[in-house]
Amino acid sequence: MENLKRISYQNWGMHQNEKTEIFVGRRLSESFKSLLREYGKGIILASSGAYRAKREILEAYLPGGEFETIILDDGEHLKSMPFYSSLIEKMLQMDLSRDDVLVYIGGGTLGDLSAFVASTFKRGINLIAVPTTFLSQIDSSIGGKNGINVGGLKNVVGTFYNPSAVFADLDFIDGQDNMIRDSLPEAIKYGISIDPDITEILNRYDGVRSLSKSGMEELITKSIEAKLSVVERDPFELKGVRQILNVGHTVAHAIEAVSENRISHGRAVMMGLYIESKITADLFGGFGISPILERFASIYGLTLEFPPEIIVDKMISAIRNDKKISGGEILFPAVISPGETVIKRLSIERMTGELERWLKQKGK
Ligand SMILES: NC(=O)c1ccc[n+]([C@@H]2O[C@H](COP(=O)([O-])OP(=O)(O)OC[C@H]3O[C@@H](n4cnc5c(N)ncnc54)[C@H](O)[C@@H]3O)[C@@H](O)[C@H]2O)c1
């Protein structure tokens, strides 16, 4: 028997008269395959990492027949122009039309590539997402953004395009404690900045391993709903509202750049959340966020302070060089109190001045 939660939202853009259905649960392959029967044929792109780790679960998703499956080795190399072109050529050889479907079964890397391919192939072919990592279930499969990297710039080419369905099957992430811990800061971010219920769920446990199956399902469902609550107000990132999802990320991106990606995105986000909570407290009087982060860092084995090789001057020049910053100002999402985030305009000077003051105080 399938046990699932269903979240649906009105699609925007090309398929605006349709809904995107998100299913969260376990053993979702039968629901997936019955949906697939609505399409004549299609291509299924599956992650080799998911295949290695969860072969039986992934195989249950493969329908055979008119659906050709390609297993791809994961990595940022997938999100490239040559790879994109080779997939388009493959789909042309398969004689796929817009009525057919592209499915991806994998994490955010494969998802970003697949959704970009789907949105541009013959101006848009149907897309179904089966995210297999914790991050892709709570974040990258939701909200419609996709992209590939060009000239060393991440996600510099991409579109907004929603799948008709997302199957977040928790069977894929069972036992993947390190993977979950590494991306947990994104869920913590939703908790502090959007929905305090998420903070409450995380407070109930004392480590990733102790998260019960129902707790994990609740965490994923609430995280998806939190992201959607923001995305629906600003689907094309035109109103500044979506900036709320960037809490912690201005500093996190600088940490990733200075560490040359030795510090993973998730761990950099945790450090970024903490430093930005301190800056917010100083500038806008937000209190109560740093202690929540200190508690979660200790419960879930995350680090708040970055290693000594990341020195303040390098951090500041990384922020100055951040390509997302224009006109000398940062749209800084400040968490004023749990679940309440406001977007403040901050000059780079003020932001870097605060950062410098805070880091020097810590002896960096
Ligand atoms: N589009 C968006 O809104 C958005 C949001 C956040 C991140 N992203 C993108 O997502 C990407 C990162 O995604 P990710 O964290 O899912 O990483 P990933 O897709 O690179 O996967 C990480 C690793 O996990 C393996 N894997 C996949 N499923 C598995 C499973 N079930 N069990 C064990 N291993 C498994 C993969 O083979 C890979 O080695 C980045 O490219 C980032 O830019 C996009």
Short mmCIF file of C-alpha atoms and ligand atoms in Angstrom, two decimals:
data_model
loop_
_atom_site.label_atom_id
_atom_site.label_comp_id
_atom_site.label_asym_id
_atom_site.label_seq_id
_atom_site.Cartn_x
_atom_site.Cartn_y
_atom_site.Cartn_z
CA MET A 1 0.00 0.00 0.00
CA GLU A 2 1.28 3.42 -0.81
CA ASN A 3 1.29 6.00 1.89
CA LEU A 4 1.65 9.46 0.50
CA LYS A 5 1.09 13.14 1.04
CA ARG A 6 -0.01 15.24 -1.87
CA ILE A 7 0.75 18.92 -2.35
CA SER A 8 -0.41 20.66 -5.49
CA TYR A 9 0.16 24.12 -6.84
CA GLN A 10 -0.95 26.08 -9.84
CA ASN A 11 1.67 25.96 -12.50
CA TRP A 12 2.82 29.21 -14.01
CA GLY A 13 4.50 29.95 -17.32
CA MET A 14 3.95 27.64 -20.24
CA HIS A 15 1.74 25.10 -18.46
CA GLN A 16 -0.14 27.71 -16.47
CA ASN A 17 -3.49 26.01 -16.81
CA GLU A 18 -2.16 22.89 -15.19
CA LYS A 19 -1.18 21.95 -11.71
CA THR A 20 2.07 20.52 -10.47
CA GLU A 21 1.43 17.59 -8.17
CA ILE A 22 4.05 16.79 -5.55
CA PHE A 23 3.90 13.40 -3.87
CA VAL A 24 5.83 12.78 -0.67
CA GLY A 25 5.98 9.29 0.78
CA ARG A 26 7.37 5.83 0.24
CA ARG A 27 6.98 3.16 -2.42
CA LEU A 28 5.71 5.72 -4.91
CA SER A 29 6.79 3.79 -8.02
CA GLU A 30 3.32 2.43 -8.77
CA SER A 31 1.74 5.91 -8.72
CA PHE A 32 4.62 7.11 -10.87
CA LYS A 33 4.15 4.35 -13.42
CA SER A 34 0.42 4.87 -13.65
CA LEU A 35 1.03 8.55 -14.41
CA LEU A 36 3.63 7.60 -16.99
CA ARG A 37 1.05 5.51 -18.84
CA GLU A 38 -0.61 8.81 -19.83
CA TYR A 39 2.34 9.48 -22.13
CA GLY A 40 3.13 7.57 -25.32
CA LYS A 41 6.85 7.43 -24.93
CA GLY A 42 9.74 9.18 -23.33
CA ILE A 43 13.27 9.29 -22.04
CA ILE A 44 14.29 8.50 -18.48
CA LEU A 45 17.55 9.97 -17.20
CA ALA A 46 18.74 8.18 -14.08
CA SER A 47 21.63 9.00 -11.75
CA SER A 48 24.37 6.38 -11.49
CA GLY A 49 24.86 7.29 -7.81
CA ALA A 50 21.20 6.65 -7.02
CA TYR A 51 21.38 3.45 -9.04
CA ARG A 52 24.41 2.21 -7.10
CA ALA A 53 22.97 3.13 -3.70
CA LYS A 54 19.32 2.15 -4.25
CA ARG A 55 19.24 -0.17 -7.22
CA GLU A 56 16.05 -2.08 -6.38
CA ILE A 57 14.12 1.07 -5.56
CA LEU A 58 15.24 2.78 -8.74
CA GLU A 59 14.53 -0.26 -10.92
CA ALA A 60 10.95 -0.29 -9.66
CA TYR A 61 10.55 3.07 -11.42
CA LEU A 62 11.69 1.83 -14.83
CA PRO A 63 8.71 0.99 -17.03
CA GLY A 64 10.44 -0.44 -20.11
CA GLY A 65 8.42 -0.47 -23.34
CA GLU A 66 8.52 2.85 -25.17
CA PHE A 67 10.58 4.49 -22.44
CA GLU A 68 14.33 4.42 -22.90
CA THR A 69 16.45 4.74 -19.78
CA ILE A 70 19.93 6.27 -19.76
CA ILE A 71 22.05 6.02 -16.63
CA LEU A 72 24.34 9.02 -16.26
CA ASP A 73 27.38 9.54 -14.05
CA ASP A 74 26.60 12.45 -11.73
CA GLY A 75 28.72 15.52 -11.34
CA GLU A 76 28.75 19.17 -12.34
CA HIS A 77 30.07 18.03 -15.77
CA LEU A 78 26.45 17.12 -16.56
CA LYS A 79 25.44 20.77 -16.30
CA SER A 80 27.38 21.74 -19.41
CA MET A 81 26.68 22.84 -22.99
CA PRO A 82 28.28 19.75 -24.60
CA PHE A 83 26.22 17.43 -22.44
CA TYR A 84 23.08 19.44 -23.05
CA SER A 85 23.59 19.23 -26.84
CA SER A 86 24.26 15.50 -26.74
CA LEU A 87 20.97 14.90 -24.92
CA ILE A 88 19.00 17.05 -27.35
CA GLU A 89 20.53 15.08 -30.22
CA LYS A 90 19.63 11.80 -28.52
CA MET A 91 16.02 12.94 -28.07
CA LEU A 92 15.83 13.94 -31.73
CA GLN A 93 17.09 10.50 -32.73
CA MET A 94 14.35 9.01 -30.55
CA ASP A 95 11.85 11.14 -32.46
CA LEU A 96 10.34 12.53 -29.26
CA SER A 97 7.62 15.15 -29.55
CA ARG A 98 6.28 17.71 -27.11
CA ASP A 99 3.53 15.27 -26.07
CA ASP A 100 6.13 12.81 -24.84
CA VAL A 101 7.89 13.03 -21.51
CA LEU A 102 11.32 13.44 -19.99
CA VAL A 103 11.80 11.94 -16.52
CA TYR A 104 14.77 12.40 -14.26
CA ILE A 105 15.58 10.16 -11.33
CA GLY A 106 18.45 11.73 -9.44
CA GLY A 107 19.74 14.66 -7.43
CA GLY A 108 19.87 18.39 -8.10
CA THR A 109 22.68 18.17 -10.62
CA LEU A 110 20.85 15.82 -12.94
CA GLY A 111 17.62 17.68 -12.16
CA ASP A 112 18.99 21.08 -13.19
CA LEU A 113 20.25 19.68 -16.49
CA SER A 114 17.10 17.62 -17.18
CA ALA A 115 14.67 20.45 -16.50
CA PHE A 116 16.66 22.76 -18.76
CA VAL A 117 16.64 20.16 -21.53
CA ALA A 118 12.88 19.60 -21.04
CA SER A 119 12.08 23.29 -21.12
CA THR A 120 13.97 23.95 -24.35
CA PHE A 121 13.48 20.75 -26.38
CA LYS A 122 11.01 21.75 -29.11
CA ARG A 123 10.11 24.68 -26.81
CA GLY A 124 9.00 22.44 -23.97
CA ILE A 125 8.37 18.74 -23.45
CA ASN A 126 6.57 17.27 -20.43
CA LEU A 127 8.73 16.78 -17.37
CA ILE A 128 8.43 14.50 -14.33
CA ALA A 129 10.89 14.71 -11.44
CA VAL A 130 11.94 11.88 -9.14
CA PRO A 131 14.43 13.60 -6.80
CA THR A 132 16.65 11.08 -5.00
CA THR A 133 18.76 13.23 -2.64
CA PHE A 134 17.57 15.06 0.45
CA LEU A 135 18.51 18.41 -1.12
CA SER A 136 16.69 17.72 -4.34
CA GLN A 137 13.57 16.61 -2.45
CA ILE A 138 13.36 19.73 -0.28
CA ASP A 139 14.86 22.28 -2.62
CA SER A 140 16.05 21.85 -6.20
CA SER A 141 13.05 19.92 -7.60
CA ILE A 142 10.73 22.64 -6.26
CA GLY A 143 10.30 26.14 -7.65
CA GLY A 144 11.01 25.71 -11.34
CA LYS A 145 14.57 26.98 -11.62
CA ASN A 146 17.03 25.01 -13.70
CA GLY A 147 20.34 25.72 -15.32
CA ILE A 148 23.68 24.70 -16.70
CA ASN A 149 27.14 26.17 -16.16
CA VAL A 150 28.98 28.04 -18.92
CA GLY A 151 32.44 29.62 -18.85
CA GLY A 152 32.95 28.59 -15.23
CA LEU A 153 29.79 30.42 -14.13
CA LYS A 154 27.22 28.33 -12.27
CA ASN A 155 23.64 28.24 -13.55
CA VAL A 156 24.29 31.12 -15.92
CA VAL A 157 22.06 29.63 -18.62
CA GLY A 158 18.64 28.38 -17.57
CA THR A 159 14.89 28.86 -17.48
CA PHE A 160 11.94 28.65 -15.13
CA TYR A 161 10.01 25.47 -15.89
CA ASN A 162 7.91 23.24 -13.68
CA PRO A 163 7.45 19.52 -13.85
CA SER A 164 3.90 18.17 -14.05
CA ALA A 165 4.70 15.91 -11.10
CA VAL A 166 7.38 15.45 -8.45
CA PHE A 167 7.75 12.12 -6.62
CA ALA A 168 9.76 12.67 -3.44
CA ASP A 169 10.19 9.03 -2.42
CA LEU A 170 11.83 8.74 0.99
CA ASP A 171 13.01 5.20 0.23
CA PHE A 172 15.79 6.80 -1.82
CA ILE A 173 17.29 8.64 1.15
CA ASP A 174 16.99 5.99 3.88
CA GLY A 175 20.29 5.54 5.69
CA GLN A 176 22.00 8.39 3.80
CA ASP A 177 22.87 10.16 7.05
CA ASN A 178 25.90 12.06 5.77
CA MET A 179 24.04 13.27 2.71
CA ILE A 180 21.12 14.42 4.86
CA ARG A 181 23.37 16.14 7.44
CA ASP A 182 25.21 17.98 4.69
CA SER A 183 22.02 19.47 3.24
CA LEU A 184 20.14 19.87 6.52
CA PRO A 185 21.11 23.58 6.75
CA GLU A 186 18.68 24.28 3.88
CA ALA A 187 15.85 22.82 6.01
CA ILE A 188 17.14 24.77 9.04
CA LYS A 189 17.04 27.87 6.82
CA TYR A 190 13.35 27.27 6.02
CA GLY A 191 12.71 26.80 9.74
CA ILE A 192 14.28 30.01 10.96
CA SER A 193 13.22 32.21 8.05
CA ILE A 194 9.80 30.93 6.96
CA ASP A 195 8.12 28.27 9.08
CA PRO A 196 8.85 27.78 12.81
CA ASP A 197 7.07 24.38 12.63
CA ILE A 198 10.20 23.11 10.87
CA THR A 199 12.34 24.33 13.78
CA GLU A 200 9.96 22.55 16.12
CA ILE A 201 10.32 19.25 14.18
CA LEU A 202 14.13 19.53 14.27
CA ASN A 203 14.01 20.27 17.99
CA ARG A 204 12.33 16.91 18.67
CA TYR A 205 15.37 14.85 17.67
CA ASP A 206 18.97 14.59 18.76
CA GLY A 207 20.73 13.83 15.50
CA VAL A 208 20.11 12.80 11.91
CA ARG A 209 20.05 9.14 12.86
CA SER A 210 17.34 9.68 15.46
CA LEU A 211 14.95 11.33 12.97
CA SER A 212 12.01 8.92 12.75
CA LYS A 213 10.48 7.98 9.40
CA SER A 214 7.40 10.04 10.16
CA GLY A 215 9.58 12.94 11.38
CA MET A 216 11.54 12.87 8.14
CA GLU A 217 8.36 12.81 6.09
CA GLU A 218 7.00 15.76 8.03
CA LEU A 219 10.30 17.62 7.64
CA ILE A 220 10.34 17.11 3.87
CA THR A 221 6.66 18.01 3.42
CA LYS A 222 6.95 21.18 5.51
CA SER A 223 10.17 22.19 3.74
CA ILE A 224 8.52 21.84 0.33
CA GLU A 225 5.54 23.88 1.54
CA ALA A 226 7.85 26.55 2.96
CA LYS A 227 9.71 26.92 -0.33
CA LEU A 228 6.45 26.98 -2.31
CA SER A 229 4.98 29.66 -0.05
CA VAL A 230 7.76 31.99 -1.18
CA VAL A 231 8.04 30.87 -4.81
CA GLU A 232 4.32 31.28 -5.45
CA ARG A 233 4.59 34.98 -4.55
CA ASP A 234 7.46 35.55 -6.97
CA PRO A 235 7.63 32.68 -9.46
CA PHE A 236 9.98 34.39 -11.90
CA GLU A 237 12.18 36.08 -9.30
CA LEU A 238 11.09 39.55 -10.39
CA LYS A 239 9.74 41.02 -7.17
CA GLY A 240 12.60 40.44 -4.77
CA VAL A 241 10.42 38.14 -2.63
CA ARG A 242 12.31 35.04 -3.66
CA GLN A 243 15.36 36.61 -2.07
CA ILE A 244 13.97 35.25 1.22
CA LEU A 245 15.29 31.85 0.09
CA ASN A 246 18.77 33.36 0.06
CA VAL A 247 19.07 33.74 3.83
CA GLY A 248 22.63 32.77 4.76
CA HIS A 249 23.67 32.51 1.14
CA THR A 250 25.53 35.82 0.61
CA VAL A 251 28.12 34.73 3.16
CA ALA A 252 27.84 31.05 2.16
CA HIS A 253 28.73 31.76 -1.47
CA ALA A 254 31.78 33.72 -0.34
CA ILE A 255 32.88 30.84 1.93
CA GLU A 256 32.49 28.37 -0.94
CA ALA A 257 34.51 30.63 -3.25
CA VAL A 258 37.31 31.27 -0.76
CA SER A 259 37.54 27.60 0.21
CA GLU A 260 37.53 26.66 -3.50
CA ASN A 261 34.52 24.46 -2.75
CA ARG A 262 36.35 22.36 -0.16
CA ILE A 263 33.54 23.40 2.18
CA SER A 264 30.31 21.91 0.81
CA HIS A 265 27.39 24.15 -0.08
CA GLY A 266 25.26 22.93 2.84
CA ARG A 267 27.99 23.41 5.43
CA ALA A 268 28.78 26.86 4.04
CA VAL A 269 25.07 27.70 4.36
CA MET A 270 25.15 26.78 8.06
CA MET A 271 28.11 29.11 8.65
CA GLY A 272 26.44 31.77 6.51
CA LEU A 273 23.19 31.52 8.45
CA TYR A 274 25.07 32.03 11.69
CA ILE A 275 27.17 35.00 10.61
CA GLU A 276 24.18 36.64 8.91
CA SER A 277 22.11 36.13 12.09
CA LYS A 278 24.79 38.07 14.00
CA ILE A 279 24.87 40.84 11.39
CA THR A 280 21.06 41.04 11.46
CA ALA A 281 21.04 41.28 15.25
CA ASP A 282 23.53 44.17 15.10
CA LEU A 283 21.91 46.10 12.28
CA PHE A 284 18.20 45.42 12.61
CA GLY A 285 17.71 44.15 16.11
CA GLY A 286 16.78 40.58 15.23
CA PHE A 287 17.29 38.35 18.22
CA GLY A 288 16.77 34.73 19.07
CA ILE A 289 18.06 33.22 15.81
CA SER A 290 21.71 32.63 16.73
CA PRO A 291 20.86 30.43 19.76
CA ILE A 292 18.60 28.23 17.57
CA LEU A 293 21.49 27.76 15.14
CA GLU A 294 23.93 27.02 17.98
CA ARG A 295 21.58 24.34 19.28
CA PHE A 296 21.08 22.72 15.85
CA ALA A 297 24.81 22.80 15.14
CA SER A 298 25.47 20.85 18.29
CA ILE A 299 22.57 18.39 17.84
CA TYR A 300 23.15 17.67 14.17
CA GLY A 301 26.95 17.76 14.05
CA LEU A 302 27.32 20.93 12.00
CA THR A 303 29.97 23.63 12.28
CA LEU A 304 29.20 27.32 12.72
CA GLU A 305 32.68 28.74 12.46
CA PHE A 306 34.80 28.40 9.40
CA PRO A 307 38.39 27.21 9.35
CA PRO A 308 41.28 29.69 9.89
CA GLU A 309 42.45 29.64 6.26
CA ILE A 310 39.30 31.57 5.36
CA ILE A 311 40.44 35.02 6.27
CA VAL A 312 38.32 38.10 6.39
CA ASP A 313 39.97 40.00 3.51
CA LYS A 314 39.38 37.14 1.08
CA MET A 315 35.79 36.81 2.23
CA ILE A 316 35.17 40.48 1.64
CA SER A 317 36.63 40.48 -1.83
CA ALA A 318 34.55 37.38 -2.64
CA ILE A 319 31.40 39.27 -1.60
CA ARG A 320 32.46 42.29 -3.67
CA ASN A 321 32.93 40.01 -6.68
CA ASP A 322 29.61 38.22 -6.23
CA LYS A 323 27.96 38.46 -9.65
CA LYS A 324 24.52 38.60 -8.10
CA ILE A 325 25.28 41.97 -6.56
CA SER A 326 24.44 44.95 -8.72
CA GLY A 327 24.61 48.71 -8.21
CA GLY A 328 26.73 48.36 -5.10
CA GLU A 329 23.78 47.06 -3.08
CA ILE A 330 22.84 43.71 -1.66
CA LEU A 331 19.24 42.62 -1.16
CA PHE A 332 19.86 41.15 2.25
CA PRO A 333 17.22 38.85 3.74
CA ALA A 334 17.20 39.58 7.46
CA VAL A 335 15.51 37.14 9.83
CA ILE A 336 14.02 39.46 12.43
CA SER A 337 12.33 36.75 14.48
CA PRO A 338 11.64 33.06 13.85
CA GLY A 339 9.63 32.79 10.63
CA GLU A 340 9.74 36.53 9.94
CA THR A 341 12.14 37.63 7.21
CA VAL A 342 12.37 41.06 5.67
CA ILE A 343 14.43 42.11 2.69
CA LYS A 344 16.77 45.00 3.44
CA ARG A 345 18.86 46.96 0.98
CA LEU A 346 22.43 47.04 2.22
CA SER A 347 25.35 48.77 0.59
CA ILE A 348 28.30 46.46 0.04
CA GLU A 349 30.34 48.76 2.30
CA ARG A 350 27.90 48.30 5.17
CA MET A 351 27.65 44.55 4.66
CA THR A 352 31.39 44.01 4.39
CA GLY A 353 32.04 46.45 7.25
CA GLU A 354 29.72 44.44 9.50
CA LEU A 355 31.27 41.19 8.37
CA GLU A 356 34.75 42.52 9.04
CA ARG A 357 33.78 43.78 12.48
CA TRP A 358 32.21 40.47 13.39
CA LEU A 359 35.04 38.32 12.04
CA LYS A 360 37.80 40.46 13.57
CA GLN A 361 36.02 40.18 16.89
CA LYS A 362 36.32 36.40 16.44
CA GLY A 363 40.05 36.78 15.72
CA LYS A 364 39.89 35.87 12.01
N1 LIG B 1 17.29 24.43 -9.29
C1 LIG B 1 17.30 24.77 -8.03
O1 LIG B 1 16.41 25.45 -7.51
C2 LIG B 1 18.45 24.31 -7.16
C3 LIG B 1 18.43 24.51 -5.78
C4 LIG B 1 19.48 24.03 -5.02
C5 LIG B 1 20.55 23.35 -5.63
N2 LIG B 1 20.53 23.17 -6.98
C6 LIG B 1 21.62 22.45 -7.66
O2 LIG B 1 21.60 21.11 -7.17
C7 LIG B 1 22.90 20.54 -7.32
C8 LIG B 1 23.24 19.76 -6.06
O3 LIG B 1 22.25 18.77 -5.89
P1 LIG B 1 22.45 17.49 -4.92
O4 LIG B 1 22.90 17.95 -3.59
O5 LIG B 1 21.20 16.68 -5.03
O6 LIG B 1 23.72 16.80 -5.53
P2 LIG B 1 23.95 15.76 -6.74
O7 LIG B 1 22.82 15.70 -7.67
O8 LIG B 1 25.27 16.14 -7.30
O9 LIG B 1 24.07 14.41 -5.94
C9 LIG B 1 25.07 14.24 -4.96
C10 LIG B 1 25.60 12.81 -4.99
O10 LIG B 1 24.58 11.93 -4.51
C11 LIG B 1 24.48 10.80 -5.38
N3 LIG B 1 23.11 10.28 -5.22
C12 LIG B 1 21.98 10.61 -5.87
N4 LIG B 1 20.93 9.95 -5.33
C13 LIG B 1 21.42 9.18 -4.34
C14 LIG B 1 20.85 8.28 -3.41
N5 LIG B 1 19.54 8.05 -3.37
N6 LIG B 1 21.65 7.66 -2.52
C15 LIG B 1 22.99 7.91 -2.50
N7 LIG B 1 23.60 8.75 -3.35
C16 LIG B 1 22.82 9.38 -4.25
C17 LIG B 1 24.84 11.34 -6.74
O11 LIG B 1 25.31 10.29 -7.55
C18 LIG B 1 25.96 12.33 -6.39
O12 LIG B 1 27.20 11.65 -6.31
C19 LIG B 1 23.85 21.69 -7.62
O13 LIG B 1 24.20 21.64 -8.99
C20 LIG B 1 23.01 22.94 -7.36
O14 LIG B 1 23.36 24.02 -8.19
C21 LIG B 1 19.51 23.62 -7.76
#
